[in-house]
PDB file of C-alpha atoms in Angstrom:
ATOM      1  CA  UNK A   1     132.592  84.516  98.010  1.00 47.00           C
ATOM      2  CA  UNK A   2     128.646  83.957  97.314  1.00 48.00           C
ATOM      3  CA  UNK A   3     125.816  83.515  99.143  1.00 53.00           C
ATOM      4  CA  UNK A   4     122.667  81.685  97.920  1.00 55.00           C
ATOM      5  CA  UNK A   5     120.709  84.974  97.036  1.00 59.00           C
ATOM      6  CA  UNK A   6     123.676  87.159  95.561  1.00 61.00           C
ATOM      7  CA  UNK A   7     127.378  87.410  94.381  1.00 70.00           C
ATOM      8  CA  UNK A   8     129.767  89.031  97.274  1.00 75.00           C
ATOM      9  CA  UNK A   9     130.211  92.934  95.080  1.00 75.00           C
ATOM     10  CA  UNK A  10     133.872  92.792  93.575  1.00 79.00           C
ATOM     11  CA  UNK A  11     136.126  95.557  94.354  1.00 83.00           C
ATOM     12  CA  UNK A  12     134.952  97.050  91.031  1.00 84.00           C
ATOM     13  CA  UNK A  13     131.332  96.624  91.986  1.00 83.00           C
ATOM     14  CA  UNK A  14     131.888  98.231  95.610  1.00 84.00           C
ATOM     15  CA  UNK A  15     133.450 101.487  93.969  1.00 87.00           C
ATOM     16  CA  UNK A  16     130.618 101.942  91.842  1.00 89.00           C
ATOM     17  CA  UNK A  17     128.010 101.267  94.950  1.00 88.00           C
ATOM     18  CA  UNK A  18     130.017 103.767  96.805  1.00 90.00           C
ATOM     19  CA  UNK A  19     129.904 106.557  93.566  1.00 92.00           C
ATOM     20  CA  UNK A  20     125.970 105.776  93.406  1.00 92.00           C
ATOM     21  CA  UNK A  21     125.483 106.678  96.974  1.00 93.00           C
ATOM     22  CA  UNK A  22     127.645 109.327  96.966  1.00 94.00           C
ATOM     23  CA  UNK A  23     125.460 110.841  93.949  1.00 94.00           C
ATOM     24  CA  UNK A  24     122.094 109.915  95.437  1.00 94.00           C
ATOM     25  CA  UNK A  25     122.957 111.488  98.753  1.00 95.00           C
ATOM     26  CA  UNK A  26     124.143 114.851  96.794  1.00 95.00           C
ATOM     27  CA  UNK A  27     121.599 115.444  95.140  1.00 95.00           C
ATOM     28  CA  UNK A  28     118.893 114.698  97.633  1.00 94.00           C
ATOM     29  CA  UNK A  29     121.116 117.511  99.790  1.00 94.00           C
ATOM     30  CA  UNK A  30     120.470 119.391  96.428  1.00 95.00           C
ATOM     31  CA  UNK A  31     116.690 118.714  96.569  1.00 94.00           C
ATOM     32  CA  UNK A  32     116.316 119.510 100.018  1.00 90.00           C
ATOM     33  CA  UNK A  33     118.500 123.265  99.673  1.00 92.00           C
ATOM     34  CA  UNK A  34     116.038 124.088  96.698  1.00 92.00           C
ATOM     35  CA  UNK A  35     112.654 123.029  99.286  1.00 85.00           C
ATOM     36  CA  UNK A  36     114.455 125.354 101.571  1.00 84.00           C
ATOM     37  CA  UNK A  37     115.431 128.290  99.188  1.00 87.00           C
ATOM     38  CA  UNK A  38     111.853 128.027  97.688  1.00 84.00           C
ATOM     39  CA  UNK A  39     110.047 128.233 101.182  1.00 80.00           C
ATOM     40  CA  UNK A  40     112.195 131.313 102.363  1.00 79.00           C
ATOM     41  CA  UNK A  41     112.189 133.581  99.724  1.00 80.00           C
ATOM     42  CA  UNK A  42     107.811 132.808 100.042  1.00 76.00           C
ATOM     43  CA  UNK A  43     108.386 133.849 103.605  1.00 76.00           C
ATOM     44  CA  UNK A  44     106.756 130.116 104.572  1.00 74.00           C
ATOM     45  CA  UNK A  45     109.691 129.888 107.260  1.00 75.00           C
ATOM     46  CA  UNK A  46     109.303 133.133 109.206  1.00 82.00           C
ATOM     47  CA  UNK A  47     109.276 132.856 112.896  1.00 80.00           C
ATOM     48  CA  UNK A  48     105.571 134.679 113.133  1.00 81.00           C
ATOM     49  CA  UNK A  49     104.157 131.506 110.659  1.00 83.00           C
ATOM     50  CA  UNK A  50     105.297 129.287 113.657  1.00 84.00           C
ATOM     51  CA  UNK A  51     104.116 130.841 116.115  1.00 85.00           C
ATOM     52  CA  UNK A  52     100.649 129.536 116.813  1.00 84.00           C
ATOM     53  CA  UNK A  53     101.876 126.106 117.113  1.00 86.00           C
ATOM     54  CA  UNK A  54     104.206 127.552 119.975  1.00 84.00           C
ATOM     55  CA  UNK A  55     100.394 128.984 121.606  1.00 83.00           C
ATOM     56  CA  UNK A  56      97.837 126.432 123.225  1.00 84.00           C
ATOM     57  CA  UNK A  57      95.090 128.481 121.329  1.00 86.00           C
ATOM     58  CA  UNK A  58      96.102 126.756 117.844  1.00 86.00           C
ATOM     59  CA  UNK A  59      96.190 123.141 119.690  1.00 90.00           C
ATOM     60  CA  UNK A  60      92.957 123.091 121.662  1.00 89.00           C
ATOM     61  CA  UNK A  61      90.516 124.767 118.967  1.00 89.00           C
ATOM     62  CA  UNK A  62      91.764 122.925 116.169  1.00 90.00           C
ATOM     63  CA  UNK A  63      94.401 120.708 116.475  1.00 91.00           C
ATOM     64  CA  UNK A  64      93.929 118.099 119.171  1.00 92.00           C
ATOM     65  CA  UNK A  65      90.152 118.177 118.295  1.00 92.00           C
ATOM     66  CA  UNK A  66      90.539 117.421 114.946  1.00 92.00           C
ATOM     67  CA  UNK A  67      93.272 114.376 116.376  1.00 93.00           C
ATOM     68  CA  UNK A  68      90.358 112.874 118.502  1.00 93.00           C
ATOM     69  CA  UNK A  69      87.759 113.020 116.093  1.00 93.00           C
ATOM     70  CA  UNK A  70      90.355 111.057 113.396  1.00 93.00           C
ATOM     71  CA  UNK A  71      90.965 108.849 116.288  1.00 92.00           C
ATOM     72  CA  UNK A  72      87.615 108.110 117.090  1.00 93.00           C
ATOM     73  CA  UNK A  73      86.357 107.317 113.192  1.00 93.00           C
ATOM     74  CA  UNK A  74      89.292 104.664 113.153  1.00 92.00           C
ATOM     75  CA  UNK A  75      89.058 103.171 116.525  1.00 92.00           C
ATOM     76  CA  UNK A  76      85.262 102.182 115.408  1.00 94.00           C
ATOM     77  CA  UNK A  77      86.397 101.803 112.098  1.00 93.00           C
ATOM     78  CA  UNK A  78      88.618  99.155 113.350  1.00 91.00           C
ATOM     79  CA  UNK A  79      86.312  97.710 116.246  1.00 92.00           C
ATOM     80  CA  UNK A  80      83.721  97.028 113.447  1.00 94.00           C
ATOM     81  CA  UNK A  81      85.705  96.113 110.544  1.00 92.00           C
ATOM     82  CA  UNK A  82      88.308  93.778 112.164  1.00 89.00           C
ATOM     83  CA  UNK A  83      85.541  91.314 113.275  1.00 90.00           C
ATOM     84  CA  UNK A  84      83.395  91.764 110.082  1.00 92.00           C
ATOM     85  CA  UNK A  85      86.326  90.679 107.904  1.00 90.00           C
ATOM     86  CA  UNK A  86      87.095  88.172 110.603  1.00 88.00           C
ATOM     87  CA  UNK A  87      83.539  86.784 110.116  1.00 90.00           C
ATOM     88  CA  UNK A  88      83.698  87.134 106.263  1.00 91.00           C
ATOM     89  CA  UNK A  89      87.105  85.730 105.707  1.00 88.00           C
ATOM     90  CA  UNK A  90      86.407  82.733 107.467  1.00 87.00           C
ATOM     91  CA  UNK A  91      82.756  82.585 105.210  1.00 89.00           C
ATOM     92  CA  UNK A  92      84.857  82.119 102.152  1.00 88.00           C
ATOM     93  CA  UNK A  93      86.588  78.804 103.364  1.00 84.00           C
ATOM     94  CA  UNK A  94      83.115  77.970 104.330  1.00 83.00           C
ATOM     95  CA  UNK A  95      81.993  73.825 102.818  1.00 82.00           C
ATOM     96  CA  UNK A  96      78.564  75.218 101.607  1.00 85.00           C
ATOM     97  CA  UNK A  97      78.951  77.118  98.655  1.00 89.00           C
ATOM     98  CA  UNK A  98      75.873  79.586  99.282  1.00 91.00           C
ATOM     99  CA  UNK A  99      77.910  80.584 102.211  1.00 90.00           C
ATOM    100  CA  UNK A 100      80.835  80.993 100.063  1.00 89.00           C
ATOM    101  CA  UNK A 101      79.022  82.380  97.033  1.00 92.00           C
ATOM    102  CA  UNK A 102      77.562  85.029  99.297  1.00 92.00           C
ATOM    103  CA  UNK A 103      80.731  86.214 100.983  1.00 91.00           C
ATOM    104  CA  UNK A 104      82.568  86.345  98.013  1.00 91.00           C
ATOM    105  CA  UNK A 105      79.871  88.496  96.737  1.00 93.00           C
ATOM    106  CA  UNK A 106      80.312  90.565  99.319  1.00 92.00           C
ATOM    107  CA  UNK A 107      83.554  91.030  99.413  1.00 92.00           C
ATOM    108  CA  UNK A 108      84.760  91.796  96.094  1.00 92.00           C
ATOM    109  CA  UNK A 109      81.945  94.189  95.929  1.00 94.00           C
ATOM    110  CA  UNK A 110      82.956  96.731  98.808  1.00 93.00           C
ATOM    111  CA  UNK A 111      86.417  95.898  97.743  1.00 90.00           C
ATOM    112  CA  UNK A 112      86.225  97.049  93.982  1.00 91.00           C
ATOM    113  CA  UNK A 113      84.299 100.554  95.468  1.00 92.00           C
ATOM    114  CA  UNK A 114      86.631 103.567  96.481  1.00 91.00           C
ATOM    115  CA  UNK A 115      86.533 104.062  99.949  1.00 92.00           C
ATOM    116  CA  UNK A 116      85.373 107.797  99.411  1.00 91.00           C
ATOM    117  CA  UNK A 117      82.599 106.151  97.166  1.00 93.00           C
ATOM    118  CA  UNK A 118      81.361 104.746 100.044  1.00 93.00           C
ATOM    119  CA  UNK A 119      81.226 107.377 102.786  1.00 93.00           C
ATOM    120  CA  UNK A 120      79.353 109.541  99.900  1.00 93.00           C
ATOM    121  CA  UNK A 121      76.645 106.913  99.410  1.00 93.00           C
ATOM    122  CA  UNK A 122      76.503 106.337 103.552  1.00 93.00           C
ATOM    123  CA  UNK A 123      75.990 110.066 103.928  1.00 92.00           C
ATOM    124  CA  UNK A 124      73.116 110.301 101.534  1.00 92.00           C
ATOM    125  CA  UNK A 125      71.564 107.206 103.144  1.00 92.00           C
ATOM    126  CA  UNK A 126      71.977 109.062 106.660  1.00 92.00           C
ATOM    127  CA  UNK A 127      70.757 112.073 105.407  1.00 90.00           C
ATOM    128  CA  UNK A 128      67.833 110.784 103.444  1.00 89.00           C
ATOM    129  CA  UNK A 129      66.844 107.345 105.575  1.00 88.00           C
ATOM    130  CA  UNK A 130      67.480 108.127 108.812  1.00 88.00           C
ATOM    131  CA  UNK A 131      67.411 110.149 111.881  1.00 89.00           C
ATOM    132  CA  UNK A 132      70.966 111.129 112.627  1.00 86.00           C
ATOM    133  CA  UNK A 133      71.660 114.573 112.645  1.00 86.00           C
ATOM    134  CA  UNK A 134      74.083 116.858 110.252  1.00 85.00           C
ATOM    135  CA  UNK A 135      76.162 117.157 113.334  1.00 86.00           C
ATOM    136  CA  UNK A 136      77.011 113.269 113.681  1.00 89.00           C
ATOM    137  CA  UNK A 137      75.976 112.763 110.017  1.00 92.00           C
ATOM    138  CA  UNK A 138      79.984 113.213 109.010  1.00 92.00           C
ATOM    139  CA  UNK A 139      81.153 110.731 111.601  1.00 92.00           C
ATOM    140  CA  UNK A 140      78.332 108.225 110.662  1.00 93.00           C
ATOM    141  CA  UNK A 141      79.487 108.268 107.364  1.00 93.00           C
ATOM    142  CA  UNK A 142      83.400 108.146 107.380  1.00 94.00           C
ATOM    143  CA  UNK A 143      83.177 105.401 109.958  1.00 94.00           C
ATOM    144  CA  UNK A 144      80.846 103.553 107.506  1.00 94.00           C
ATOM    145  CA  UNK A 145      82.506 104.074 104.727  1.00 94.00           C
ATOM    146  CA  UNK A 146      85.831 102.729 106.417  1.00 94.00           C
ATOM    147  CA  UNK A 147      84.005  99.852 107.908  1.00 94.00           C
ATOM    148  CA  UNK A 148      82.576  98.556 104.129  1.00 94.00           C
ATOM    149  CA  UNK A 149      86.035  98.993 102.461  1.00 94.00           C
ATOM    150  CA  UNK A 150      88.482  97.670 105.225  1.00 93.00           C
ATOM    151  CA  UNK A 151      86.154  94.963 106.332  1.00 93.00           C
ATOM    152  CA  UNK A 152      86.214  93.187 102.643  1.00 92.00           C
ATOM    153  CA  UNK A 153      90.068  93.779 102.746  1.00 91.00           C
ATOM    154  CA  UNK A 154      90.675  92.311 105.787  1.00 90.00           C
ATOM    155  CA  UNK A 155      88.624  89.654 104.615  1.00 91.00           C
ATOM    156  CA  UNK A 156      90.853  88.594 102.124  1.00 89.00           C
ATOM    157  CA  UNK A 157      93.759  88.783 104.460  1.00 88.00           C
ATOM    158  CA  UNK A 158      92.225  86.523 107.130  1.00 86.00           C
ATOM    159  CA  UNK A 159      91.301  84.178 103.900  1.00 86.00           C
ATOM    160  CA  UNK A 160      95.042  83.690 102.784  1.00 84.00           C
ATOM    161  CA  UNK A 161      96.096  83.948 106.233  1.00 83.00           C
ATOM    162  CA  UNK A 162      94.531  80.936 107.075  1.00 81.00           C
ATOM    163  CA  UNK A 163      95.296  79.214 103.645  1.00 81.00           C
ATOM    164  CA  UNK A 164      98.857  79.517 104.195  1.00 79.00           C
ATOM    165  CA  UNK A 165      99.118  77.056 106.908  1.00 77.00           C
ATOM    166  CA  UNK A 166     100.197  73.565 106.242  1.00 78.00           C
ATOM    167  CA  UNK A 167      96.917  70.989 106.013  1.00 77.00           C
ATOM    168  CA  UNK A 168      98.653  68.594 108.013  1.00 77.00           C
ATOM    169  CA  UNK A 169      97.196  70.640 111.544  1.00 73.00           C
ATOM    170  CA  UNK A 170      93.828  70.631 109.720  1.00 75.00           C
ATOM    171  CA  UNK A 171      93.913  66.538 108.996  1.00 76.00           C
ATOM    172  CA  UNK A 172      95.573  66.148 112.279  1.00 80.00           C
ATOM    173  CA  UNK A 173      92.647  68.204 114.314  1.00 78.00           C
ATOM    174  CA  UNK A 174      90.302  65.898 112.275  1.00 77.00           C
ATOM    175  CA  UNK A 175      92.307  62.850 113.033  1.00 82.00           C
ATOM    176  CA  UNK A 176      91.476  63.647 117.115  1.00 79.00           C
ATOM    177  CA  UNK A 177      87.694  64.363 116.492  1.00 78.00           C
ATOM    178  CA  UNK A 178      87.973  67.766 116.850  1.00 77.00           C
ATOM    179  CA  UNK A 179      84.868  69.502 114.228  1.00 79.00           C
ATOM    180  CA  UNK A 180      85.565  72.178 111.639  1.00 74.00           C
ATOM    181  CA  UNK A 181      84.203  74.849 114.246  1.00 75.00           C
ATOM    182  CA  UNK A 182      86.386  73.905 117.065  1.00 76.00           C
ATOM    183  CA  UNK A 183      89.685  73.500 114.534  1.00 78.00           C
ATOM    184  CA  UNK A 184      89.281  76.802 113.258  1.00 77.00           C
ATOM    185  CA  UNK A 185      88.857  78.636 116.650  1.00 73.00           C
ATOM    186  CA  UNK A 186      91.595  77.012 118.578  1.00 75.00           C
ATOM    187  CA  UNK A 187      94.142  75.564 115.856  1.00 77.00           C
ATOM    188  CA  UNK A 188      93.807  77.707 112.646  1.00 79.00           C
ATOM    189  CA  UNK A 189      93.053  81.210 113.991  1.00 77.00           C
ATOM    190  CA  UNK A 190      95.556  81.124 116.750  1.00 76.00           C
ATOM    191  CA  UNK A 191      98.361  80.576 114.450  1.00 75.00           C
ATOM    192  CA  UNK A 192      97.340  82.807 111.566  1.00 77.00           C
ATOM    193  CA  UNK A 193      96.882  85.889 113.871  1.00 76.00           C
ATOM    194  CA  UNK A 194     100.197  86.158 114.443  1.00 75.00           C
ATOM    195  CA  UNK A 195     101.400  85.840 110.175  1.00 75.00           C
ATOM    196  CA  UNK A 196      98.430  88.364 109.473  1.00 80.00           C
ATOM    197  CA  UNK A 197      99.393  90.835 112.199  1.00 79.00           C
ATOM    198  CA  UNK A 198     101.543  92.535 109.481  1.00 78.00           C
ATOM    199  CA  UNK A 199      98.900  93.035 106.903  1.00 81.00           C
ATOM    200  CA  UNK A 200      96.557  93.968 109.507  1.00 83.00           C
ATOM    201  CA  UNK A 201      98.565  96.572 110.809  1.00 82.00           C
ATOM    202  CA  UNK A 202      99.068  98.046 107.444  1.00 82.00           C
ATOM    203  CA  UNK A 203      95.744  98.356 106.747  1.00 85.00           C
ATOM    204  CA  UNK A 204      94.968  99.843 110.167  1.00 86.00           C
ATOM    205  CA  UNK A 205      97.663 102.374 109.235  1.00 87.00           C
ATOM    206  CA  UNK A 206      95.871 102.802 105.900  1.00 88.00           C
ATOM    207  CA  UNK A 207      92.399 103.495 108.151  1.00 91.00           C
ATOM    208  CA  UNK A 208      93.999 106.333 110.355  1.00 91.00           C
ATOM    209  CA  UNK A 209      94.705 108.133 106.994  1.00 90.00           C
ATOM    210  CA  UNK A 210      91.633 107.174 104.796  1.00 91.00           C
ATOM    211  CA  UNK A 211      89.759 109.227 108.034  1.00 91.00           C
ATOM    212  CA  UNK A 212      91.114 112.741 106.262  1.00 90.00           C
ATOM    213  CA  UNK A 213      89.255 111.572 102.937  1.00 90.00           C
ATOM    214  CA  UNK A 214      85.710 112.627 104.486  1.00 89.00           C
ATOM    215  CA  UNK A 215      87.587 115.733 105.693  1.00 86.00           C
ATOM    216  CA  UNK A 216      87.799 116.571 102.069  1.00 82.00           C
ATOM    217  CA  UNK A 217      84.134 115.785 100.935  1.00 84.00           C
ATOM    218  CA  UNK A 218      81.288 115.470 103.765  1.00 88.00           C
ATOM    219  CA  UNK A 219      82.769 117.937 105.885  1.00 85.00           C
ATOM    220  CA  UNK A 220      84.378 115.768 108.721  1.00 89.00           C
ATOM    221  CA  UNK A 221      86.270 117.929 111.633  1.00 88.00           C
ATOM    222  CA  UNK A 222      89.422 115.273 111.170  1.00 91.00           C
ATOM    223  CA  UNK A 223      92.772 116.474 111.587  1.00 91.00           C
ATOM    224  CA  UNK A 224      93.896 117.557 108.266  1.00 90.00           C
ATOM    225  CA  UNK A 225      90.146 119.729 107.718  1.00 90.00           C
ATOM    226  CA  UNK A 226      90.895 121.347 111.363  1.00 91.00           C
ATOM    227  CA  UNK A 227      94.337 122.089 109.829  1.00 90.00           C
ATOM    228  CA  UNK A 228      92.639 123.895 106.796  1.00 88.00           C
ATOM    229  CA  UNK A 229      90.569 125.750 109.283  1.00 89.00           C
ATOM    230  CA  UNK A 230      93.710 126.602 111.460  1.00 90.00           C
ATOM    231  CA  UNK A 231      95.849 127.652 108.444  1.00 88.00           C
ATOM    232  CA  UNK A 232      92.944 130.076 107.111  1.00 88.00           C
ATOM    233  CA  UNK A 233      92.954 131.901 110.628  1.00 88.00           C
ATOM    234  CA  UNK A 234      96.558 132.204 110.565  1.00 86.00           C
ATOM    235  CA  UNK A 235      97.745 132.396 106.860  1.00 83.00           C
ATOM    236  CA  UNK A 236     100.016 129.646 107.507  1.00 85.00           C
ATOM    237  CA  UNK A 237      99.842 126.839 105.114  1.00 85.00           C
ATOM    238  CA  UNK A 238     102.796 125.398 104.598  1.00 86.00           C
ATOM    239  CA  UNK A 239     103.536 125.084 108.323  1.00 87.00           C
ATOM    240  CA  UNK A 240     100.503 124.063 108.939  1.00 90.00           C
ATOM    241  CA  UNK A 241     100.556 121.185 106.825  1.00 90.00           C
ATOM    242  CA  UNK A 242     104.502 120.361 108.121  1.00 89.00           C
ATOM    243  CA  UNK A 243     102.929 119.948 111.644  1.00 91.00           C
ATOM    244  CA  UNK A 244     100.062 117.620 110.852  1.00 92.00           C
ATOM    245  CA  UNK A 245     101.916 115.413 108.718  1.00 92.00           C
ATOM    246  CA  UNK A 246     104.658 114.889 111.507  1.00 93.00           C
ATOM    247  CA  UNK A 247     101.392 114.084 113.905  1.00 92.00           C
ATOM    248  CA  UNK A 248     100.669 111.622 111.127  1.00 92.00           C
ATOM    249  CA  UNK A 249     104.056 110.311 111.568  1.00 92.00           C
ATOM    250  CA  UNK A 250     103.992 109.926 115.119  1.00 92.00           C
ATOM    251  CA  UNK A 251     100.201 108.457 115.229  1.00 90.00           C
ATOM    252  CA  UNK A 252     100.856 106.315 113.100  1.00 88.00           C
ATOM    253  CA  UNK A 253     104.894 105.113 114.351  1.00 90.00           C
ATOM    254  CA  UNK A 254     103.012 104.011 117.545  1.00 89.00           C
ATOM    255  CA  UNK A 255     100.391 101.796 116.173  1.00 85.00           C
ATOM    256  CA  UNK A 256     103.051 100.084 114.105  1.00 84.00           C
ATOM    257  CA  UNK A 257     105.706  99.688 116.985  1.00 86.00           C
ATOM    258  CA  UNK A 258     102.900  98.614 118.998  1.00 83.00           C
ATOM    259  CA  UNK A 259     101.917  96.479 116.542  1.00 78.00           C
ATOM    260  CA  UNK A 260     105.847  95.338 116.513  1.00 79.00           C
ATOM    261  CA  UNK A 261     105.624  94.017 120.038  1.00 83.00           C
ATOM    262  CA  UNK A 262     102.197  92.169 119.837  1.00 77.00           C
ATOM    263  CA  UNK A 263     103.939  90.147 116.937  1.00 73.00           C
ATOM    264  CA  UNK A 264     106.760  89.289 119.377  1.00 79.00           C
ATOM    265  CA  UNK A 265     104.749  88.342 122.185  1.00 78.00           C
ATOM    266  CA  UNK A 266     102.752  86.433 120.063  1.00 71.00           C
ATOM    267  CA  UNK A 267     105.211  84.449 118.337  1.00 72.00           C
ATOM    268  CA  UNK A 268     107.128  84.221 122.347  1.00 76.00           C
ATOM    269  CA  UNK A 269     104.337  82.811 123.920  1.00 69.00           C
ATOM    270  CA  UNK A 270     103.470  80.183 121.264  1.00 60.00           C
ATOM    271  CA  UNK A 271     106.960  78.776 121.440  1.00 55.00           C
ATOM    272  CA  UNK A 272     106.645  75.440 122.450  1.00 46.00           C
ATOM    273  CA  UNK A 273     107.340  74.031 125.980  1.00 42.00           C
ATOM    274  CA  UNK A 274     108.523  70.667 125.052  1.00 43.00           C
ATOM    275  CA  UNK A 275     106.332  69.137 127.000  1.00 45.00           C
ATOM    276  CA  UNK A 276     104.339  65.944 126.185  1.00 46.00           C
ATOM    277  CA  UNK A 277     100.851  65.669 126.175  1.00 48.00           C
ATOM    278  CA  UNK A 278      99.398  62.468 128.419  1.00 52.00           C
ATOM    279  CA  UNK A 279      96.066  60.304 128.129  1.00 55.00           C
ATOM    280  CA  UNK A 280      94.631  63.138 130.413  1.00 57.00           C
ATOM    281  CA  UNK A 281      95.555  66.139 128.796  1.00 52.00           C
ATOM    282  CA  UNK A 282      94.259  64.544 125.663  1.00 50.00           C
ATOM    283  CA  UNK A 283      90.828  63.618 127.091  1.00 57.00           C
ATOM    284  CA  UNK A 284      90.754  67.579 128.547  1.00 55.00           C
ATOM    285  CA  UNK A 285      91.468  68.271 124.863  1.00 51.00           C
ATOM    286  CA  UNK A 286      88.401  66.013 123.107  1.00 56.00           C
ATOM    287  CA  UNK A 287      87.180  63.838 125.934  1.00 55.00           C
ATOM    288  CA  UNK A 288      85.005  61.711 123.041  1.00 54.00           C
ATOM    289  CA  UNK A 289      87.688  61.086 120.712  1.00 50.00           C
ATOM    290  CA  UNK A 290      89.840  60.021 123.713  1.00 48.00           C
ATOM    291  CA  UNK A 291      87.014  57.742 125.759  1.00 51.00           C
ATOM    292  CA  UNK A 292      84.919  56.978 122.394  1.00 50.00           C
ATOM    293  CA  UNK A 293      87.368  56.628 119.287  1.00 47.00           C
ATOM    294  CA  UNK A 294      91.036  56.476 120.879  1.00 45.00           C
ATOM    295  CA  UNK A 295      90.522  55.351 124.298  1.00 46.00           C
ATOM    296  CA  UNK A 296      90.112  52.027 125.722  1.00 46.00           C
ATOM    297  CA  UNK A 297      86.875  52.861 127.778  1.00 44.00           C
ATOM    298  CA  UNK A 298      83.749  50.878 127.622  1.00 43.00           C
ATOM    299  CA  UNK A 299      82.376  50.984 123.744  1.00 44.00           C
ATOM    300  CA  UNK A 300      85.842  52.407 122.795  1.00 45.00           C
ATOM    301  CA  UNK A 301      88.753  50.364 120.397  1.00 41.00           C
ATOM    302  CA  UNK A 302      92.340  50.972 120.843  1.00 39.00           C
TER     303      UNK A 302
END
C-alpha cells in the first residue's frame, strides 16, 4: 500500500527503521552518560553549585532583573518593529515605484547588516549625538538595533504574506469599488495575518534571544550578562548557564503556544457563516458602488 507522498516501509524496510532508532537512541544515552561523567568528575554537579538558585538572593539581584530588562528590550523591540515592517512591507507592493524603490532600499539594507552591527552603531550615535545617559544608553541601543533588523525582516514577511493570496479577492474588491487603501486594510491584511502569524512568531522568538547579543558587547543587564555576573559571585558556571537556558525555554514555549492559540482563533473566527449578503449589507459595505455603479438608484445602471 502507497500513499501519494511515500511507499508504505516493507517488512524489510521497518526492521531497518527499527535498528536505526534503536542505534540513534543508544548512543544519544551514550552522549548524555559522557555530559554527565564529564560534569561530575569537574565537580559542576555538587549540591553547594545549586544552591543559590534554591536562595531568593540569586533570583532577585540577578536573575529576574536581568529577565525584565530582556523582556522589556523585546516588548519595544516588537511594539516598534511589528508596525514598521507592517508599514514597509506594504510600501513594496506600493503602484509608485519611488515608494517602492525607497522601501526596498530600506529594507535590504538593515536586512544585509548583523543585528549586533547595528546596536554598535546605535550606541555610538547615543553616546556621541544625543542626550541619553550611559545608564539607558544599553537599552537605547539593543532596542534599536532589534527594531532596524527585525523591522526589514518582517517586512519581507508581510510582503510575501500578502503575495500569496489568490488575485481573484484583489479583482473582486476592485470589481465592488472598493480603492487599493480600503482592499488592503479590510480584505488583504485580514487574511494574511493569520498565514504570517508563523513567521512572525519565529522571528519574535528570534528577538527575545538576539536581546543577550548587547549583553555581550554594550554592556546590557539582560539575562544571560546577569547570569555571568551571578556565576562570578558564586563560581558556578555550568549551572548557571543550565538555569538560564531552561528560562529561555520556558520564555520562549509561552510566546509560541500563545502564539498557537491566536492562529486558531484566528482561523475559527474567520470561518464563514454561510450567510448571504443582501442589497443592504452590500450598500453598508460600499454604499457608491451599490447606489452609483451597481444599484438601480437615480444616476445608477443595473
Amino acid at each position: 500500500m502507497s500513499s501519494v507522498l511515500y511507499d508504505t516501509p516493507g517488512p524489510r524496510a521497518k526492521r531497518r527503521n527499527v535498528v536505526l532508532s534503536v542505534v540513534f537512541f543508544v548512543l544519544l544515552a551514550l552522549l548524555l552518560w559522557w555530559i554527565y561523567r564529564t560534569m561530575d568528575d569537574k565537580n559542576q554537579l555538587t549540591s553547594a553549585l545549586w544552591k543559590p538558585f534554591t536562595e531568593s538572593e540569586a533570583w532577585t539581584t540577578y536573575l529576574l532583573p536581568g529577565l525584565v530588562n530582556t523582556l522589556k528590550a523585546a516588548a519595544l523591540a516588537m511594539v516598534i518593529g511589528l508596525p514598521l515592517g507592517a508599514v514597509f512591507g506594504i510600501a513594496r507592493l506600493s503602484d509608485h515605484r519611488w515608494v517602492r524603490a525607497v522601501s526596498g532600499t530600506v529594507v535590504e539594507f538593515f536586512r544585509a547588516i548583523p543585528v549586533l552591527l547595528l546596536m554598535l552603531f546605535a550606541n555610538e550615535f547615543y553616546s556621541r549625538s544625543t542626550n541619553v545617559g550611559s545608564a539607558d544608553r544599553p537599552l537605547y541601543a539593543v532596542v534599536t538595533g532589534l527594531v532596524l533588523y527585525n523591522a526589514a525582516v518582517l517586512a519581507e514577511v508581510v510582503r510575501a504574506g500578502i503575495l500569496s493570496l489568490p488575485k481573484g479577492q484583489t479583482e473582486a474588491a476592485y470589481a465592488i469599488g472598493l480603492r487599493k487603501g480600503q482592499t488592503m486594510s479590510s480584505i488583504l491584511l485580514p487574511q494574511a495575518v493569520t498565514a504570517m502569524l508563523p513567521a512572525i512568531v519565529s522571528q519574535l522568538v528570534v528577538i527575545v534571544k538576539d536581546t543577550a547579543l548587547g549583553g555581550v558587547m554594550i554592556g546590557f543587564t539582560e539575562l544571560l550578562n546577569a547570569r555571568g555576573t551571578l556565576a562570578a559571585n558564586y563560581a558556578n558556571v555550568i549551572p548557571s548557564f543550565i538555569v538560564v537556558a531552561a528560562m529561555y525555554i520556558v520564555l520562549n514555549f509561552i510566546l509560541t503556544s500563545f502564539a498557537s492559540w491566536l492562529e486558531r482563533y484566528l482561523r475559527r473566527s474567520k470561518r464563514s457563516t454561510g450567510a448571504v449578503l443582501g442589497a443592504e449589507d452590500m450598500e453598508e459595505l460600499n454604499p457608491a458602488a451599490v447606489g452609483g455603479t451597481f444599484g438601480t438608484g437615480a444616476g445608477g445602471s443595473i
